[in-house]
Coordinates of C-alpha atoms and ligand atoms in Angstrom, one line a residue:
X10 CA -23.6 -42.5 51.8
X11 CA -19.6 -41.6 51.2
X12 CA -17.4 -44.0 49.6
X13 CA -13.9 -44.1 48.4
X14 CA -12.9 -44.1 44.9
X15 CA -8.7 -45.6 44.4
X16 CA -7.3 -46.2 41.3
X17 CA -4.5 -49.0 42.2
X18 CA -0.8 -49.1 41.1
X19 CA 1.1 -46.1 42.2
X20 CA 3.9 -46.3 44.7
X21 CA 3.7 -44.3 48.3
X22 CA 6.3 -41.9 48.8
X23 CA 7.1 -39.2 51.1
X24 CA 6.1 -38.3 55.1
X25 CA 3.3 -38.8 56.7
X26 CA 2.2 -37.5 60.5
X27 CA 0.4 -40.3 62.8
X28 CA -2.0 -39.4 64.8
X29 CA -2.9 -40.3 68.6
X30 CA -4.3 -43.2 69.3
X31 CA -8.0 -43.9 69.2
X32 CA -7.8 -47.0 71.8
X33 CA -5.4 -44.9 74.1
X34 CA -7.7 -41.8 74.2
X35 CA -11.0 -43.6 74.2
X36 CA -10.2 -45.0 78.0
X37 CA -8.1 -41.9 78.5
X38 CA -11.5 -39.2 78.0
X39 CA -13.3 -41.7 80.5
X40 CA -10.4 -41.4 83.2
X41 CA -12.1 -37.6 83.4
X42 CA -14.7 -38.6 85.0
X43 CA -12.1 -39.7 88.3
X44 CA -12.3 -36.3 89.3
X45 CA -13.0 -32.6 90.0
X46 CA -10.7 -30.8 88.2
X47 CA -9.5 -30.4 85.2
X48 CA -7.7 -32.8 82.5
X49 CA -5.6 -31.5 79.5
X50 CA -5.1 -33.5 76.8
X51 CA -2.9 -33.4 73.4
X52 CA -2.2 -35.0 70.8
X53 CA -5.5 -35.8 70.7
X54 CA -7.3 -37.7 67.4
X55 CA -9.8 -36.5 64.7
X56 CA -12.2 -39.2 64.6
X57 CA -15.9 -40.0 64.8
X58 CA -15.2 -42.1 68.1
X59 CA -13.7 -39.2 70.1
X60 CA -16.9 -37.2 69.0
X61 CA -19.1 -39.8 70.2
X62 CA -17.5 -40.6 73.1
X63 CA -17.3 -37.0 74.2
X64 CA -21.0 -36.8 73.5
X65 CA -21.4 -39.6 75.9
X66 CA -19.0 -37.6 78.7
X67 CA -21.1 -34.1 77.8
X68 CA -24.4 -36.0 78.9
X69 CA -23.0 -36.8 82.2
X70 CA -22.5 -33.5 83.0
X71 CA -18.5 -33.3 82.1
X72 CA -17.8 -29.9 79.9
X73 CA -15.2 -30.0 77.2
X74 CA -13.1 -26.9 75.4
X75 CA -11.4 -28.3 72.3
X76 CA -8.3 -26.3 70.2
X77 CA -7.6 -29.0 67.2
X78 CA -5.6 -31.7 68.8
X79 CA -5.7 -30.2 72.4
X80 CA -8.7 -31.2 74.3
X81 CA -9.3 -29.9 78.1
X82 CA -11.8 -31.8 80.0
X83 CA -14.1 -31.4 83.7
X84 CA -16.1 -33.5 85.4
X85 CA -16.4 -31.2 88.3
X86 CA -20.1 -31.3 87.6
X87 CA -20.8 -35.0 87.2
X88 CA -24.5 -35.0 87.4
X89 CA -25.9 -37.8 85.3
X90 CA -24.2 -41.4 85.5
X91 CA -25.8 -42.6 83.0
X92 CA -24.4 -44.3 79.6
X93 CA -27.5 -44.6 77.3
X94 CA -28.5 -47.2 74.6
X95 CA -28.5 -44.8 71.8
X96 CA -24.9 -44.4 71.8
X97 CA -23.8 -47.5 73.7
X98 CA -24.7 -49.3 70.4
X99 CA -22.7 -46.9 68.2
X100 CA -19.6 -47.3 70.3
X101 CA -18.7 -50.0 72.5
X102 CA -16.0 -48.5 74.5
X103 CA -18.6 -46.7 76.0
X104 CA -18.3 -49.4 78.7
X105 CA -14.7 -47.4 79.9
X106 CA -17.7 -45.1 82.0
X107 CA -18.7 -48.0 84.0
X108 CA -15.6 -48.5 86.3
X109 CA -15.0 -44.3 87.1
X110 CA -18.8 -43.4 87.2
X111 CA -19.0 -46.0 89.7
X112 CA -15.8 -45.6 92.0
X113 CA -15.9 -42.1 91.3
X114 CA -20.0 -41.5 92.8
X115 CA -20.9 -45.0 93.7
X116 CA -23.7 -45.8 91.1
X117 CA -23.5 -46.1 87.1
X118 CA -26.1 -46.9 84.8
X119 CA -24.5 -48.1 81.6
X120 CA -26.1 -50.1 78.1
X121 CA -24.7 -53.4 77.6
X122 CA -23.0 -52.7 74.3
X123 CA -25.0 -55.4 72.6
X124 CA -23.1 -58.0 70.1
X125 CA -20.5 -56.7 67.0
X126 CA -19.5 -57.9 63.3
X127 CA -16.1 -59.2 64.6
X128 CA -17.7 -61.7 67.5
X129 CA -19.8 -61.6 70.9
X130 CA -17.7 -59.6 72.6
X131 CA -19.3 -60.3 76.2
X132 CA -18.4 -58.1 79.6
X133 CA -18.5 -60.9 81.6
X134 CA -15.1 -60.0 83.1
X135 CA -15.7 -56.2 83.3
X136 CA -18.9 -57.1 85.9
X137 CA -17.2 -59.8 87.9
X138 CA -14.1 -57.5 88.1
X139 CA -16.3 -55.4 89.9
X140 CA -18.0 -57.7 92.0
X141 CA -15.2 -58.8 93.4
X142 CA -14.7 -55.2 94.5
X143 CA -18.0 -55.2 95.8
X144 CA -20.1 -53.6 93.9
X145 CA -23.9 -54.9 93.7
X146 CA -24.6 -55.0 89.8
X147 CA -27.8 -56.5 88.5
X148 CA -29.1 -56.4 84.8
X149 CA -32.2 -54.8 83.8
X150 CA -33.8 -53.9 81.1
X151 CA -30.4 -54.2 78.8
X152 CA -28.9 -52.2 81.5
X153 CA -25.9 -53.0 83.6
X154 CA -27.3 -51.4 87.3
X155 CA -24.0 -50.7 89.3
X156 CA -23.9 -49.6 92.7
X157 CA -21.2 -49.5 95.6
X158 CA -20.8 -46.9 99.1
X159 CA -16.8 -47.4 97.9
X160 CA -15.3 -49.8 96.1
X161 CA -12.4 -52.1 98.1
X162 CA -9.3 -53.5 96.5
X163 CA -9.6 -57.0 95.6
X164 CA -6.8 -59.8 94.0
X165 CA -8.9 -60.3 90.4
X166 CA -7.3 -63.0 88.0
X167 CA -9.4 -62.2 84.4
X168 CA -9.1 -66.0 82.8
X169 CA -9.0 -63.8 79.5
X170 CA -6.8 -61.0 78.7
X171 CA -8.7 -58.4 78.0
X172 CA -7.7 -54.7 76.8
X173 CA -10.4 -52.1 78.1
X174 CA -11.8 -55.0 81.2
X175 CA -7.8 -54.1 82.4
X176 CA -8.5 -50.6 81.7
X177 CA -11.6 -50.1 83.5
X178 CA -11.0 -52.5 86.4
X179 CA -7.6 -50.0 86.9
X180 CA -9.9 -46.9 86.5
X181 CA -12.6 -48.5 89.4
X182 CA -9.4 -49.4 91.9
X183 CA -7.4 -46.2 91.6
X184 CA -10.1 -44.3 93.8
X185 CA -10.8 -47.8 95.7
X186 CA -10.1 -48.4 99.7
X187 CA -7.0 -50.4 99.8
X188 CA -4.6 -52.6 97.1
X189 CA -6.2 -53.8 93.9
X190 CA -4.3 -57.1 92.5
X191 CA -5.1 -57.4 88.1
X192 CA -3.6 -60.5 87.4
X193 CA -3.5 -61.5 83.7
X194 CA -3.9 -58.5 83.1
X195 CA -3.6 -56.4 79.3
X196 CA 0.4 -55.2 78.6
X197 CA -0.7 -53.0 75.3
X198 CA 0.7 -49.8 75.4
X199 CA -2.8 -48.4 75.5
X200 CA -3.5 -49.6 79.0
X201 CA 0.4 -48.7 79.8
X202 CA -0.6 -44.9 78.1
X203 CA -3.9 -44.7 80.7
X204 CA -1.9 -45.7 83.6
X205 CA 0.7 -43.3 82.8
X206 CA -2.3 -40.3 82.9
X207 CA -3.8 -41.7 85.8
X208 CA -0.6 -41.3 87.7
X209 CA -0.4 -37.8 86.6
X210 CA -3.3 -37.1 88.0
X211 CA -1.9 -38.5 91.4
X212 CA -3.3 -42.4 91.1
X213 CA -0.6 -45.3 92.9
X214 CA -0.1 -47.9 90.3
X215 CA 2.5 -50.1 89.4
X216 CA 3.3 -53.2 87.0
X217 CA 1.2 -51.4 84.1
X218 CA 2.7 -53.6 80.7
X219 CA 3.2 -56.7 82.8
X220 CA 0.6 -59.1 83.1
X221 CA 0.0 -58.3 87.1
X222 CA -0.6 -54.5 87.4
X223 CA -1.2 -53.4 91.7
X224 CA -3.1 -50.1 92.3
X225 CA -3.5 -48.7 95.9
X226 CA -6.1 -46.6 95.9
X227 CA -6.4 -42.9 97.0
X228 CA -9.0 -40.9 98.3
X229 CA -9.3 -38.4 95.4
X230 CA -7.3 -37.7 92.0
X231 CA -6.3 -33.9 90.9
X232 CA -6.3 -32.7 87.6
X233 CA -3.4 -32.8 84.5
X234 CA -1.9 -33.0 81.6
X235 CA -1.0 -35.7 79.5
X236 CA 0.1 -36.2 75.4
X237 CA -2.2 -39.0 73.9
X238 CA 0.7 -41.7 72.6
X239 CA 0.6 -42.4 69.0
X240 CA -1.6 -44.6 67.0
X241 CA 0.3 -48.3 66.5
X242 CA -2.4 -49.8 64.4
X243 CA -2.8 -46.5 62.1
X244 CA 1.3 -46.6 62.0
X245 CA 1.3 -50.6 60.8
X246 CA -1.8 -49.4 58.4
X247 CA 0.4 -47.6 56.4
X248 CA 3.7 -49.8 56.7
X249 CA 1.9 -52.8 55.4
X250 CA 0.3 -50.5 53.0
X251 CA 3.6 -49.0 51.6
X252 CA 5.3 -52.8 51.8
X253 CA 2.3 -54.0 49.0
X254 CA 2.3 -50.9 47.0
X255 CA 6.0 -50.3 47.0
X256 CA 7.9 -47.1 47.6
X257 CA 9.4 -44.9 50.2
X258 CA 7.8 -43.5 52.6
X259 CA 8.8 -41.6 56.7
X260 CA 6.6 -42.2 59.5
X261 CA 6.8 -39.1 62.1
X262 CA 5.5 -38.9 65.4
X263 CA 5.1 -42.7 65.6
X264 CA 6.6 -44.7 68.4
X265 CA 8.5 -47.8 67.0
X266 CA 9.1 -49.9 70.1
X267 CA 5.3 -49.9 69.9
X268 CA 5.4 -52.2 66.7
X269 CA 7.6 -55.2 67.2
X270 CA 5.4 -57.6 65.9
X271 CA 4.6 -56.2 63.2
X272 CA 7.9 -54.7 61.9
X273 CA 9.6 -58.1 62.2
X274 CA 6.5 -59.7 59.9
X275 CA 7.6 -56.6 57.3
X276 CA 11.1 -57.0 57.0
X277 CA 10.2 -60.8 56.8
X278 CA 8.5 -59.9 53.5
X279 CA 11.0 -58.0 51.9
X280 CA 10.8 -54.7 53.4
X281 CA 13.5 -52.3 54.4
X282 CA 12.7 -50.4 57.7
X283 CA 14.8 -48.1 59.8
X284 CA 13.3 -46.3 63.0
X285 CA 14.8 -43.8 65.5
X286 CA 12.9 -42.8 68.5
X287 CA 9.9 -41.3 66.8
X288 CA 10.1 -41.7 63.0
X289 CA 10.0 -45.0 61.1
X290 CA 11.7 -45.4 56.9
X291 CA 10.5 -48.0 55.3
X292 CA 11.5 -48.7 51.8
X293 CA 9.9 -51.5 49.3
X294 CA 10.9 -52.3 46.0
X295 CA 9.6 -55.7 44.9
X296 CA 6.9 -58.1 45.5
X297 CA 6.5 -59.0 49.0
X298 CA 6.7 -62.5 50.4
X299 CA 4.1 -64.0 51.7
X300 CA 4.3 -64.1 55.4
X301 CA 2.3 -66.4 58.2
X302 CA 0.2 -64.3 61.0
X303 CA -1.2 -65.3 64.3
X304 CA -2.8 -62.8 66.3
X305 CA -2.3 -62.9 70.3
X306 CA -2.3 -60.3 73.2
X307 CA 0.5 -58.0 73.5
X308 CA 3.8 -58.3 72.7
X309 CA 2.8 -60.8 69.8
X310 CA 0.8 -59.8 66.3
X311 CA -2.0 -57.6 67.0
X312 CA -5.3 -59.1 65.8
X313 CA -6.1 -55.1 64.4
X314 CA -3.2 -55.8 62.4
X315 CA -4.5 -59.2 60.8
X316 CA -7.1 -57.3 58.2
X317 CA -4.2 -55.2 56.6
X318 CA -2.0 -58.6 56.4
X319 CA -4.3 -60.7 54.8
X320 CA -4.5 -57.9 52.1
X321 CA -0.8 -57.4 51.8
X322 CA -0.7 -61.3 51.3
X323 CA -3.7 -61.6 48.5
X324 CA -0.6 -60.1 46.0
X325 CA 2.8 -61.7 47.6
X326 CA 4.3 -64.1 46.3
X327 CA 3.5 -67.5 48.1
X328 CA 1.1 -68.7 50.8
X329 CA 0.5 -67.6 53.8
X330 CA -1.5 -68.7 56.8
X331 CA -3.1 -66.2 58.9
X332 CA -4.4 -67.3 62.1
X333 CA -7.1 -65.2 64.4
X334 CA -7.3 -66.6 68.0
X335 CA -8.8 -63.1 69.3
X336 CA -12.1 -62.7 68.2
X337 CA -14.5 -65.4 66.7
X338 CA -15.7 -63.4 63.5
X339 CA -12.8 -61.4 62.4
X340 CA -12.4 -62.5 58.5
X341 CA -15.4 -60.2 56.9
X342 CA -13.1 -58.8 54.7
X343 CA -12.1 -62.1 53.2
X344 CA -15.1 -62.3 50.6
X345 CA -14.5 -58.8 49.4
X346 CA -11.2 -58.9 48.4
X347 CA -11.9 -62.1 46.3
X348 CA -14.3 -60.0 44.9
X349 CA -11.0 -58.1 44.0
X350 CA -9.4 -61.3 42.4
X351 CA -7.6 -62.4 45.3
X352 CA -7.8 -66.4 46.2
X353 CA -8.2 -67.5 49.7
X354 CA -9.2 -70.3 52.0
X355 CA -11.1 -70.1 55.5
X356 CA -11.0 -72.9 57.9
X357 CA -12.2 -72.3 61.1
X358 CA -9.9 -69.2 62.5
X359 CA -7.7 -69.4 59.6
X360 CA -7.0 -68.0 56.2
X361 CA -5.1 -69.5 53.8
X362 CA -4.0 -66.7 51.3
X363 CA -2.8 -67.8 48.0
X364 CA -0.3 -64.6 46.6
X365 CA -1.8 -63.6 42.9
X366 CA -0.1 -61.7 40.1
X367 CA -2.8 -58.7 40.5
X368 CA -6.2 -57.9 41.8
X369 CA -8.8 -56.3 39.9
X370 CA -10.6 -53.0 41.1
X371 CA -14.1 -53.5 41.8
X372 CA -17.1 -51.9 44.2
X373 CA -16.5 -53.7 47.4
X374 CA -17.8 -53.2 51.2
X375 CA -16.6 -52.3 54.1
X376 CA -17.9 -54.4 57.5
X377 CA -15.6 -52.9 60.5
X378 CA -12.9 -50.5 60.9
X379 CA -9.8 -52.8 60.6
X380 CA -11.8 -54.6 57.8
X381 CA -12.3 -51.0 55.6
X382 CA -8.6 -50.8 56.4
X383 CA -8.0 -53.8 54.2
X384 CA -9.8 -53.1 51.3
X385 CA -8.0 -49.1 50.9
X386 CA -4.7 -51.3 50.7
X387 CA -5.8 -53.9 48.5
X388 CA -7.5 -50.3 46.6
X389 CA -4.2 -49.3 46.2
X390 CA -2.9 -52.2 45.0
X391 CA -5.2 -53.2 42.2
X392 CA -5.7 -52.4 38.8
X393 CA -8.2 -50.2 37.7
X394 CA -10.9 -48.6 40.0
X395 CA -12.1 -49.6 43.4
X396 CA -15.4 -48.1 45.3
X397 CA -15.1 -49.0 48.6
X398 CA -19.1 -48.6 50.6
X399 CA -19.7 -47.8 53.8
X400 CA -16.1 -46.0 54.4
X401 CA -18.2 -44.6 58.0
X402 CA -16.3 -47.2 59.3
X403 CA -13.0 -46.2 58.5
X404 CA -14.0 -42.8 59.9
X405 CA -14.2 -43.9 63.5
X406 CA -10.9 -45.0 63.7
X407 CA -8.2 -43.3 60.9
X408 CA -8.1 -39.6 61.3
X409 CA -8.3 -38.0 57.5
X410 CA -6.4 -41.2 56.2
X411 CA -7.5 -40.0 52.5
X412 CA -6.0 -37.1 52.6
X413 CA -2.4 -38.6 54.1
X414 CA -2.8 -41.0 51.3
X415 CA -3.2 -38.0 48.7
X416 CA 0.1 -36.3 50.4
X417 CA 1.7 -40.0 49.4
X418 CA 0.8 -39.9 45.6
X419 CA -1.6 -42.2 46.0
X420 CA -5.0 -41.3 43.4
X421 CA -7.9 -41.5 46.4
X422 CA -11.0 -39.7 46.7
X423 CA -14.1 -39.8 48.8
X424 CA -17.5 -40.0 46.8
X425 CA -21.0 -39.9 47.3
Ligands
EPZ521 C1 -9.8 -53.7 72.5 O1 -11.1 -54.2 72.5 C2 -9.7 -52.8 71.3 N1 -10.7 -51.7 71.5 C3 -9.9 -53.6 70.1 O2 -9.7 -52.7 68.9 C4 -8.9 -54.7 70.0 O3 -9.2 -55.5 68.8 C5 -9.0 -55.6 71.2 O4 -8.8 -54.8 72.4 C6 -7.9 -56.7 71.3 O5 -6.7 -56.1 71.1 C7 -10.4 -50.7 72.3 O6 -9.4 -50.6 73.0 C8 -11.4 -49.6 72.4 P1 -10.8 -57.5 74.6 P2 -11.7 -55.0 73.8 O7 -11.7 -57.3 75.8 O8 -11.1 -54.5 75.0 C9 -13.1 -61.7 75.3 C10 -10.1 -51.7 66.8 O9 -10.1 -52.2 65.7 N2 -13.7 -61.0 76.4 O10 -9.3 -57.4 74.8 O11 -13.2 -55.0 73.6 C11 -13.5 -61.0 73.9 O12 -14.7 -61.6 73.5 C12 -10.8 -52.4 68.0 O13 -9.6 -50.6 67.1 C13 -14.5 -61.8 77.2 O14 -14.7 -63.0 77.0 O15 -11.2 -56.5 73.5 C14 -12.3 -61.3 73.0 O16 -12.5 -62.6 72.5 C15 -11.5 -53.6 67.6 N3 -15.1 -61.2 78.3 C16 -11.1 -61.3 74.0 O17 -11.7 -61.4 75.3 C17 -14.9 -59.9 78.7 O18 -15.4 -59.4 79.7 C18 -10.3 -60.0 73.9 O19 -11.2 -58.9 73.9 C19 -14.0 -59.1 77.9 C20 -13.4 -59.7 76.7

């Protein structure tokens, strides 16, 4: 199995490109499946989820022609609507099938996705989304069974925001009879990225990054093209990466306004950032300050943020107090970073981080994507050597983020 080998203590410096965004173009592939023709994509991601997830699309009978980042996609010849166990369980947001396979040709058969490291995770509000447009769904067999003659738009208030239950409750309404109503409804910029395609490809919605998003549905959607926006999370990666290392380092093909949060928490530790409409500076050149977290649904701190912080934090100076109110599970990382030297307190949903001098390189192990995240910063920060296991992780989400860290002066490399 590959790992990654850092030795800690060099500054970043220089540009790096970011990528598009895995959690826009994972709902994005699935918006395909709404119809005959053909979708063109760019700026499209190298990452193990985009493979899976278009290994998932090929089995349903949509064909894909791919040209590096440009990816062109048809369902013309949906045939098989059908998400199966085997890669259900690899990749949860296989579940984005379930709302067009089922408005699109009136029957899905998708794998409940089964429970995850960072909490339970249920799609409780996915199915009664879709009840409420009338769709008959009954479990069977670890199967959600899914059928509808056509959809109709209904008023749905989701008591929990949630990120792809917004997306694929949009996706199931856009081909729906009549006005869909999401109320509490997901503002990331990944659900505002999939509305922006779907109305490409001819879809009535509006509200899409306010919490009450209206869709009136159409008959049929035609084909397009549409840029993937940039990664946010893999952007903040390497800001609060540069802001505990130290150094200078340019962001380009990044989208700022994306990153409020997070940018405010960095220039609260010390860091100097300037942006323009696609590039970020940051500059760093002491010790950080500790600073206190607390994730929360778009606008506020993202909770795929909180994994990077908490490392950044382990060597500020101070304590900080880092709060997850997203998911029930989210601090796996904790325990191997104090395997690193750092010192830090869990109770309940938060972590008390007290700033040390250093950390001291070690073989740690990587639990989730934001997680393995965490440990290549505190890598980078630590004296000595750090082996970091099961870096499969990090591949699902962060396209080549070894090699960008090489192109930074950073002393990286991936082992077996
Ligand atoms: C999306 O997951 C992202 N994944 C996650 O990113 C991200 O952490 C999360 O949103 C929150 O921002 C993708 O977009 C592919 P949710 P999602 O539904 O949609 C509860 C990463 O690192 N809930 O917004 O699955 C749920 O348990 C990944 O890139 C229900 O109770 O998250 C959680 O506590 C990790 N019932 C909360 O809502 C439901 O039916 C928010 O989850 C749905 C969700």
């Amino acid at each position: 199995m590959q790992k990654l080998k850092i030795r800690g203590g060099k500054p970043l410096r220089g540009d790096v490109r970011i990528s598009g965004a895995k959690n826009a173009a994972l709902p994005i592939l699935c918006a395909s499946l709404l119809t005959a023709e053909t979708l063109t994509l760019r700026n499209v991601p190298q990452l193990n989820d985009i493979g899976t997830m278009l290994k998932l699309l090929a089995q349903m009978g949509v064909t894909a022609q791919r040209d590096g980042e440009t990816l062109a996609l048809n369902a013309g010849s949906l045939d098989n609507p059908v998400a199966p166990y085997d890669l259900v369980k690899t990749m949860r947001a296989s579940i984005l099938a379930l709302g067009p396979l089922l408005t699109r040709l009136g029957e899905a058969k998708v794998s409940l996705p089964g429970g995850c490291a960072i909490g339970a995770r249920p799609v409780d509000l996915h199915i009664k989304g879709l009840e409420a447009m009338g769709a008959t769904i009954r479990i069977e067999a670890g199967y959600i069974h899914a059928t509808a003659k056509r959809l109709k738009g209904a008023r749905i208030f989701m008591d929990t925001v949630t990120v792809t239950g917004t997306e694929n409750l949009m996706m199931a309404a856009v081909l729906a009879d009549g006005r869909t109503l999401l109320e509490n409804a997901a503002r990331e910029p990944e659900v505002v990225d999939l509305a922006d395609c779907l109305i490409k490809m001819g879809a009535r919605i509006q509200g899409h990054g306010s919490d009450t998003i209206t869709i009136e549905g159409v008959a049929t959607l035609h084909g397009a093209a549409h840029a993937i926006m940039p990664d946010r999370i893999e952007t903040g990666t390497f800001l609060a990466a540069v802001t505990a290392t130290g150094g200078d380092i340019r962001l380009l093909n990044t989208q700022p306004g994306t990153l409020d949060a997070v940018i405010e928490k960095l220039r609260d530790a010390g860091a100097t950032i300037a942006s323009s409409a696609d590039q970020i500076s940051i500059a760093m050149h002491k010790r950080p300050l500790s600073i206190n977290v607390r994730t929360a649904p778009y606008p506020a701190f993202p909770t795929d943020m909180q994994a990077q912080f908490i490392a950044l934090n382990t060597i500020a100076s101070g304590t900080a107090v880092v709060t997850e109110t997203i998911f029930e599970n989210r601090f796996m990382h904790v325990q191997e970073l104090v395997r690193l030297g750092a010192r830090i307190d869990i109770e309940g949903n938060t972590a008390i981080v007290h700033g040390v001098d250093k950390l001291t390189g070690a073989a740690v192990m990587a639990t989730d994507l934001r997680a393995s995240a965490c440990l290549v910063i505190a890598g980078l920060v630590a004296e000595g050597e750090t082996l970091i296991d099961r870096i499969y992780h990090l591949d699902r989400g962060y396209d080549h983020i070894e090699k960008k860290l090489v192109a930074l002066g950073a002393d990286i490399e991936r082992c077996n």
